[in-house]
mmCIF file of C-alpha atoms and ligand atoms in Angstrom:
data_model
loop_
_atom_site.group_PDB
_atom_site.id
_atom_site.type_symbol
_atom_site.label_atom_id
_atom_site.label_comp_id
_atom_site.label_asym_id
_atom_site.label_seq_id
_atom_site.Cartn_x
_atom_site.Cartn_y
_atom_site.Cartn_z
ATOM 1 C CA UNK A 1 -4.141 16.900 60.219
ATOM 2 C CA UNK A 2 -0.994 14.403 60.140
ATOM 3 C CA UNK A 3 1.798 15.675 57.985
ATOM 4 C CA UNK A 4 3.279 11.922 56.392
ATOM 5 C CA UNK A 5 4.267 10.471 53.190
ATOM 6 C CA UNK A 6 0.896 8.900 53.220
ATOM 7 C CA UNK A 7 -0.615 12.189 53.702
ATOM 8 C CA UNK A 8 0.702 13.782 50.586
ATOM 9 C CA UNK A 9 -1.765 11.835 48.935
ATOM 10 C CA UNK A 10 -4.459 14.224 49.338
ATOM 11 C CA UNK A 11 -7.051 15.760 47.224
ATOM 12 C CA UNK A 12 -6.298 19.020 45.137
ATOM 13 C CA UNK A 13 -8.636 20.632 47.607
ATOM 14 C CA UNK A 14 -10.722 20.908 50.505
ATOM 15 C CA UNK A 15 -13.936 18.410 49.489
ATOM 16 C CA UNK A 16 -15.287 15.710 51.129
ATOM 17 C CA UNK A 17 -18.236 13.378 50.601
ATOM 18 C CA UNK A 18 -18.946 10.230 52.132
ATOM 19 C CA UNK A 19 -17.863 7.885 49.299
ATOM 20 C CA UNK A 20 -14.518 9.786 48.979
ATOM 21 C CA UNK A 21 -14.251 10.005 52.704
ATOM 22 C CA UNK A 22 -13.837 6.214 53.100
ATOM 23 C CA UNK A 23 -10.348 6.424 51.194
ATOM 24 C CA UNK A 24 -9.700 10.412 51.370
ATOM 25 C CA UNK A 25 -10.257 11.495 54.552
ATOM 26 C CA UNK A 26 -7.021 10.606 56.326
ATOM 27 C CA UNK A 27 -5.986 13.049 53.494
ATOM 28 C CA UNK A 28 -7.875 16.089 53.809
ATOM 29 C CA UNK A 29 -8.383 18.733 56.262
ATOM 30 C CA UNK A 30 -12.631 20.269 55.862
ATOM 31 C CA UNK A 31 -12.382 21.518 59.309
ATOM 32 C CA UNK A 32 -12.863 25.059 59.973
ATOM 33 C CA UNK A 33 -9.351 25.520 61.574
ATOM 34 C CA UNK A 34 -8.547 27.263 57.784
ATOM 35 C CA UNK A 35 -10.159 29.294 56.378
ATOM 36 C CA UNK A 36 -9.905 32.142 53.598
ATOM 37 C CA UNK A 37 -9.984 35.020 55.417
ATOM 38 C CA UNK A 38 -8.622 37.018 58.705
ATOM 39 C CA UNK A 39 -5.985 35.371 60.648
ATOM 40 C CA UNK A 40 -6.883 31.720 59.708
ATOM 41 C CA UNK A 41 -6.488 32.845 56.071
ATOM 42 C CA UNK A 42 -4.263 31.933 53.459
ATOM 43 C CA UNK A 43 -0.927 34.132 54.969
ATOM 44 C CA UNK A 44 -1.142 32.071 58.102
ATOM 45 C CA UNK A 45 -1.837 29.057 56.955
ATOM 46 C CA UNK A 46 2.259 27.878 56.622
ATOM 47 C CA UNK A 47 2.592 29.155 60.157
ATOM 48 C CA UNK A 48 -0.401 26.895 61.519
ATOM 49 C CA UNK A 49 1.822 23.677 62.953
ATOM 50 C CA UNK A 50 -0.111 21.496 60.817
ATOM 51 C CA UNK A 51 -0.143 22.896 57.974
ATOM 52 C CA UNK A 52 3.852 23.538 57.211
ATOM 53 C CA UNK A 53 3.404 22.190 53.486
ATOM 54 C CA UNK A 54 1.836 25.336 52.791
ATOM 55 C CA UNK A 55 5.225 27.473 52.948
ATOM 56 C CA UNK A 56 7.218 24.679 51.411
ATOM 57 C CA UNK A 57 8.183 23.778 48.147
ATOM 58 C CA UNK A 58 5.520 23.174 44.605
ATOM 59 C CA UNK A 59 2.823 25.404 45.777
ATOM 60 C CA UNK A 60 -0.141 25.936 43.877
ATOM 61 C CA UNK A 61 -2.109 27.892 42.416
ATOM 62 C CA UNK A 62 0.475 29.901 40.217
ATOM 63 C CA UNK A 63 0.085 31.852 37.070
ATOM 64 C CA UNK A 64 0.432 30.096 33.930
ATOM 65 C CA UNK A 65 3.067 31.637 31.617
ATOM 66 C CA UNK A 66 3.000 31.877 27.749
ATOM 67 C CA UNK A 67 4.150 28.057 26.629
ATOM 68 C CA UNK A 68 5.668 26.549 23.940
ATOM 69 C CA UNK A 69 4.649 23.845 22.974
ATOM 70 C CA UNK A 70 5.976 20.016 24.455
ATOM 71 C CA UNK A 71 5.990 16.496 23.908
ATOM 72 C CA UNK A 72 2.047 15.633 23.683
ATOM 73 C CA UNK A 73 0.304 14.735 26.684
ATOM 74 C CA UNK A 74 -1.141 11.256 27.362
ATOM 75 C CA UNK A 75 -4.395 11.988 28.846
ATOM 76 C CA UNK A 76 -7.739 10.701 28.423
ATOM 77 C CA UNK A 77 -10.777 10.110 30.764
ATOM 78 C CA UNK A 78 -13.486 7.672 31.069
ATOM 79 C CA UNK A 79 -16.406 9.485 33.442
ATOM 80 C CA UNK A 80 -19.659 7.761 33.159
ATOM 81 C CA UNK A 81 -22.956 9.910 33.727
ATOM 82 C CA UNK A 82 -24.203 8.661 37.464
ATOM 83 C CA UNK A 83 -27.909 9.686 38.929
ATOM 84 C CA UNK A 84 -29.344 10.154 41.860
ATOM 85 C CA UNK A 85 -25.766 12.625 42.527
ATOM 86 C CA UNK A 86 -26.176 15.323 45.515
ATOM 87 C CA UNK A 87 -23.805 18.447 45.400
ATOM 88 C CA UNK A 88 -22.939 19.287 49.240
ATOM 89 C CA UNK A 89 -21.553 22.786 50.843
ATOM 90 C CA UNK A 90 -18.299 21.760 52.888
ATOM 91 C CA UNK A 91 -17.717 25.737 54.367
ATOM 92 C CA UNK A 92 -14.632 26.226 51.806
ATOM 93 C CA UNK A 93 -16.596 24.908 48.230
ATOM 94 C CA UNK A 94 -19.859 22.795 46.912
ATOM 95 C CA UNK A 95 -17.998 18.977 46.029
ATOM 96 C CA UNK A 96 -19.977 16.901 43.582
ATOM 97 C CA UNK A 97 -19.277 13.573 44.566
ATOM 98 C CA UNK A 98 -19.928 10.496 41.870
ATOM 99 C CA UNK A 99 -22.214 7.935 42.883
ATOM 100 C CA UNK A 100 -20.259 5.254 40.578
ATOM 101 C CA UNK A 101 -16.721 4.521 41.289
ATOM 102 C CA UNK A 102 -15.875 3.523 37.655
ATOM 103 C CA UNK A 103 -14.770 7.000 36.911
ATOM 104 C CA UNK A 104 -10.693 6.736 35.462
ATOM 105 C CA UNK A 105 -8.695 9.451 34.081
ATOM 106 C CA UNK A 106 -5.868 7.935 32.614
ATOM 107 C CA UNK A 107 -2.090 10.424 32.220
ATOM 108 C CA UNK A 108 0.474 8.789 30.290
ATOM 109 C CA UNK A 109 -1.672 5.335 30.794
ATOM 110 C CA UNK A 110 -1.433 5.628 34.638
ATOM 111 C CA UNK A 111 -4.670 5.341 35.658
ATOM 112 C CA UNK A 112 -6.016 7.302 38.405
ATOM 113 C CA UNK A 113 -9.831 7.163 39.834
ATOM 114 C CA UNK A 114 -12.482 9.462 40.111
ATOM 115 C CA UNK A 115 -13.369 11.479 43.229
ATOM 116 C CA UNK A 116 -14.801 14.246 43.411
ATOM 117 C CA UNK A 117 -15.030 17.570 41.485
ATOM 118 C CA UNK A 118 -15.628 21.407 43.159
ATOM 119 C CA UNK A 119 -15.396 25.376 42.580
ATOM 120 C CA UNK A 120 -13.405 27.831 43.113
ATOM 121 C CA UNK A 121 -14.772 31.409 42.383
ATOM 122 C CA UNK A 122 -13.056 33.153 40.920
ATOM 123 C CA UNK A 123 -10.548 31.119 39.603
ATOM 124 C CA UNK A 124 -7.130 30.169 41.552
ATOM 125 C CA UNK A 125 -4.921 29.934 38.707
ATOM 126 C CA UNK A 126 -4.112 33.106 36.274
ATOM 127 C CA UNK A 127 -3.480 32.864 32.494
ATOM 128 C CA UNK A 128 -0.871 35.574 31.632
ATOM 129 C CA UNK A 129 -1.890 37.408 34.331
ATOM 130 C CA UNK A 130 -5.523 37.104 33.485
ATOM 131 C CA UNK A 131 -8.152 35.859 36.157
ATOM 132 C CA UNK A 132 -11.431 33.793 34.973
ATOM 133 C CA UNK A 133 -14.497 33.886 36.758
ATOM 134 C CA UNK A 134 -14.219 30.461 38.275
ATOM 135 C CA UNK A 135 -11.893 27.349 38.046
ATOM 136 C CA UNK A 136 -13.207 23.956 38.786
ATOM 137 C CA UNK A 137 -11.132 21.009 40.116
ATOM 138 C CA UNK A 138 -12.399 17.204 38.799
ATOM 139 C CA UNK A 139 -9.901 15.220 41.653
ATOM 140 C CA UNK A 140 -8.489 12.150 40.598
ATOM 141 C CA UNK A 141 -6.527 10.059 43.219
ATOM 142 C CA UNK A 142 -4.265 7.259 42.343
ATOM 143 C CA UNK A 143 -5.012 4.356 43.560
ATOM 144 C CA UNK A 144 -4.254 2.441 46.142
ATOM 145 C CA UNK A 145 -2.652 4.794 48.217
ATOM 146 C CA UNK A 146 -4.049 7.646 46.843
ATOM 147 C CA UNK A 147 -0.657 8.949 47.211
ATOM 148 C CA UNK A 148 -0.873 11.679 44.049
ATOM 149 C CA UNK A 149 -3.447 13.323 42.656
ATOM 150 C CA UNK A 150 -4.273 14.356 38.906
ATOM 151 C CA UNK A 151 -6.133 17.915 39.314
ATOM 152 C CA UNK A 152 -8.285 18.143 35.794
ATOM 153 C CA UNK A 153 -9.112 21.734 35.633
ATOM 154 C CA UNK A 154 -11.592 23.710 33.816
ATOM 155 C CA UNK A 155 -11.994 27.700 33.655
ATOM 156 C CA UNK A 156 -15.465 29.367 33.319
ATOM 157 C CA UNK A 157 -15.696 32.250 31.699
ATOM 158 C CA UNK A 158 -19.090 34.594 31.805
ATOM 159 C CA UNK A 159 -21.015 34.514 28.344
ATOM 160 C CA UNK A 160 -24.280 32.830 26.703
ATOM 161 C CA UNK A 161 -26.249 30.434 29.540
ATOM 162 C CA UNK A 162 -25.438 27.515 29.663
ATOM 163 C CA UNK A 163 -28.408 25.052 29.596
ATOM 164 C CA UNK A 164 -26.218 21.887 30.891
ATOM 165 C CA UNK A 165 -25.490 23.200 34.375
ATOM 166 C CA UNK A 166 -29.599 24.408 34.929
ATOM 167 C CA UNK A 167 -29.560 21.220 37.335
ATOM 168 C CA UNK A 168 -26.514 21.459 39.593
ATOM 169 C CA UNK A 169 -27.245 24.820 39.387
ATOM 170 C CA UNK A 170 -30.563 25.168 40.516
ATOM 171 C CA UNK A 171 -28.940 22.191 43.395
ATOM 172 C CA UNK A 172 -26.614 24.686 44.691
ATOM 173 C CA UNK A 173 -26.617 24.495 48.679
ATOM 174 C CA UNK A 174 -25.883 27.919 49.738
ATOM 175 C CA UNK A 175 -24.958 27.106 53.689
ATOM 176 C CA UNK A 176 -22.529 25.010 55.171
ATOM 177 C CA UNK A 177 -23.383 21.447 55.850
ATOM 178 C CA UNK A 178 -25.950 21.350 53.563
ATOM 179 C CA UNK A 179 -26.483 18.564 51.067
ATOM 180 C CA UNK A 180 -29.222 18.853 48.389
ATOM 181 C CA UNK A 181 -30.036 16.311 45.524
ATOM 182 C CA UNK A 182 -29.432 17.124 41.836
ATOM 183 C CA UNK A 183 -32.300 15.872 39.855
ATOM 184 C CA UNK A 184 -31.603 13.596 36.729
ATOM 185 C CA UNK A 185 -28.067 12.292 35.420
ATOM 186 C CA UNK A 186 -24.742 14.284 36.553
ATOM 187 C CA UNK A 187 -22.194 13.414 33.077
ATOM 188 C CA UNK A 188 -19.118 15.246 33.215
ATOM 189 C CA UNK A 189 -18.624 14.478 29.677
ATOM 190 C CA UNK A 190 -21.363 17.376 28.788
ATOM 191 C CA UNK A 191 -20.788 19.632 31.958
ATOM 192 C CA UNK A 192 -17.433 20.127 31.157
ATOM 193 C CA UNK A 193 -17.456 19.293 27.217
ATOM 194 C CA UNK A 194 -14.635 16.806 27.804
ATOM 195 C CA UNK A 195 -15.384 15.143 25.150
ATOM 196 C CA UNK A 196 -11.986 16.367 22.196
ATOM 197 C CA UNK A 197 -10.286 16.125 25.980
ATOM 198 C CA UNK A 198 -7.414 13.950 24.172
ATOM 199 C CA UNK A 199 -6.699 16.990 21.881
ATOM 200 C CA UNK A 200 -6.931 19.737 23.776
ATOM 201 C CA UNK A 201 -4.155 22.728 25.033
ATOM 202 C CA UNK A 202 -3.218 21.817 28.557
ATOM 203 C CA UNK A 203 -1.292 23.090 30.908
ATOM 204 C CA UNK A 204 0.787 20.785 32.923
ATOM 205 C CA UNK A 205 2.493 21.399 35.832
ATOM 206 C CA UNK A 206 3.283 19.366 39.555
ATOM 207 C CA UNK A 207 1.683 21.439 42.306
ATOM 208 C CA UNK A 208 -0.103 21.131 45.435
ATOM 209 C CA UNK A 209 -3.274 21.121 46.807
ATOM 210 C CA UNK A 210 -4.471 24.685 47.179
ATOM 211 C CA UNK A 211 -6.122 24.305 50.691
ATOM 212 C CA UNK A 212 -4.597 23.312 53.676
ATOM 213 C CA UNK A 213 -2.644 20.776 54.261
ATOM 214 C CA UNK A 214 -1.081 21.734 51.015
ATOM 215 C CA UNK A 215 0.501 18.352 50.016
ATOM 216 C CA UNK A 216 2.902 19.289 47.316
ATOM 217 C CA UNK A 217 1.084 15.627 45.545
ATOM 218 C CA UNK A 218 -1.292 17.019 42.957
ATOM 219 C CA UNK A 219 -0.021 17.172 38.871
ATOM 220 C CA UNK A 220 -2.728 19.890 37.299
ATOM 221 C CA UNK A 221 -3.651 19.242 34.061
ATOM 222 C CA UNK A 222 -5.269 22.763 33.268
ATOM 223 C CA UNK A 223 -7.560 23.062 29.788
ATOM 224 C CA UNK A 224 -6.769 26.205 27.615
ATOM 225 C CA UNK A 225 -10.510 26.790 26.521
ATOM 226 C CA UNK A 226 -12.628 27.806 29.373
ATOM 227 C CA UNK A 227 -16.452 26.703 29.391
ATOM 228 C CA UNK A 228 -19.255 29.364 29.061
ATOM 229 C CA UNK A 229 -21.867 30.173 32.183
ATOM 230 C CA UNK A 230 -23.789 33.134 31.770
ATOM 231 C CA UNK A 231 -23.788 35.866 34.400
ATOM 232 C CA UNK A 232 -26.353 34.872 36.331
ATOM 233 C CA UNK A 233 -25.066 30.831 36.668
ATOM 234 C CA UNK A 234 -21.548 32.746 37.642
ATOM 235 C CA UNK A 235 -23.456 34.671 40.248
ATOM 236 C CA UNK A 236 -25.320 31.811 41.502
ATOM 237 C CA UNK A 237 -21.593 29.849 42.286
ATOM 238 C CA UNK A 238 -20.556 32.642 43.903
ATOM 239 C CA UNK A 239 -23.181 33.142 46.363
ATOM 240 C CA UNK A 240 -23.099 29.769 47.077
ATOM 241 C CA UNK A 241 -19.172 29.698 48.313
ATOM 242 C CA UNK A 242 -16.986 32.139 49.945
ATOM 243 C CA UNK A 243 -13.919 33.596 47.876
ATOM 244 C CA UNK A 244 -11.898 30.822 47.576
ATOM 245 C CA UNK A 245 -8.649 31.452 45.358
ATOM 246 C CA UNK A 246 -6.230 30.595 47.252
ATOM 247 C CA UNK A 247 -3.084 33.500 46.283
ATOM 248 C CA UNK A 248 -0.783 33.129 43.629
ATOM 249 C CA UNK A 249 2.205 31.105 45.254
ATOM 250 C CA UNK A 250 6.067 32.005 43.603
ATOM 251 C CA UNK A 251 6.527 30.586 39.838
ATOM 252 C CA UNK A 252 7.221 27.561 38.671
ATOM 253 C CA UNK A 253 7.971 25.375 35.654
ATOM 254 C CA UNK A 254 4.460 24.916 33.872
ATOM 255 C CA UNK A 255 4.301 23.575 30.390
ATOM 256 C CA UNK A 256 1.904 23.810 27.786
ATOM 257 C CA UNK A 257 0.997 20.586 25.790
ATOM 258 C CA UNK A 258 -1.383 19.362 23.318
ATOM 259 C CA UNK A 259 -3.321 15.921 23.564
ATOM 260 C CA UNK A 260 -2.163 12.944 21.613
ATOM 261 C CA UNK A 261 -5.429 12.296 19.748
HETATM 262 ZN ZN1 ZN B 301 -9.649 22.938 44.360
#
């Protein structure tokens, strides 16, 4: 993996579809030379020669202080549902890759476009000190250089089923290199109940991505509420992905905001 300017682009994570490939892939490192165990793991990852973002500077994940609040932040996104979708097991995560490339978040009226979205279980980030079950990444690149990326996250937290994910779900691929289909409509509107997104508690901070090569080029926006998966949904993520929080890396500035309705 090339270490350049143009390679800070990057994606917040490991992930990799075909669509996204054709712009990403220059970007991204899916090969098994990392990994998140033993001595490919995270530790040695900085010392692997292409990989010396990971020991430099705005490293994420981190843990997410108590905030006051800030200035508002400008975000809103426009995802349209897409069918015939496929959810594919890369060896680090499952990456849900849209079939429609309309897909815009918009941060401070900057727009940046749609990629991909994928799991981490449990979660990479830490609220206070507190770990959630699983984080997921929706990857936003902007465009055309793809030279930053917006990391929308949302936690899961374990509680009631949750009736909207019974399709990726039930999709999971559990082995590496396996794509499988995801019957009806994906709409990350509902998966992720994005829709009061403009008013929500965020967290904003300018990190990295958390795999290798660790481009410090990714600003997280990181949602306050979690979503609810039951037990069972949690346990069917987990089985389908090895542990893969990347560590907490050292501290820095993250700020809380609310939307600008
Ligand atoms: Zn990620």
């Amino acid at each position: 993996m090339r270490i350049t300017p143009i390679v800070a682009a990057a994606m917040a994570c490991a992930a990799g579809l075909p669509a996204a490939a054709q712009v990403t892939a220059a970007f991204e490192d899916e090969s098994n030379a990392w990994s998140y165990a033993g001595p490919t793991g995270p530790a040695f990852w900085a010392q692997m020669p292409q990989y010396p973002a990971c020991g430099g500077p705005r490293q994420s994940p981190v843990n997410l202080p108590r905030g006051s609040l800030q200035a508002p932040v400008n975000v809103a996104v426009t995802y349209p549902a897409w069918s015939n979708g496929s959810i594919y097991n890369n060896g680090h995560t499952v990456v849900v890759t849209p079939t429609v490339t309309t897909g815009m978040l918009r941060l401070d009226n900057v727009p940046f476009a749609l990629t991909e979205l994928h799991v981490h279980v449990p979660a990479e980030h830490t609220v206070q000190g507190h770990r959630y079950e699983a984080e997921i990444h929706v990857v936003n690149h902007l465009r055309p250089n793809n030279q930053l990326a917006v990391a929308l996250t949302t936690f899961i937290a374990a509680g009631e089923h949750n009736p909207g994910w019974d399709a990726l779900i039930a999709a999971l691929p559990g082995h590496e290199e396996q794509r499988n289909p995801i019957s009806g409509a994906v709409n990350l509107v509902s998966l992720l109940s994005l829709g009061n997104l403009p008013a929500e508690w965020l967290y904003r901070y300018e990190g990295s991505l958390t795999t290798p090569p660790c481009s410090p080029a990714v600003t997280f926006l990181i949602r306050q509420a979690p979503i609810v998966l039951s037990r069972e949904q949690i346990d069917a993520l987990s089985s389908a992905m090895v542990r893969n929080a990347r560590p907490l890396q050292p501290g820095q500035p993250v700020q809380l905001h609310r939307g600008s309705p």
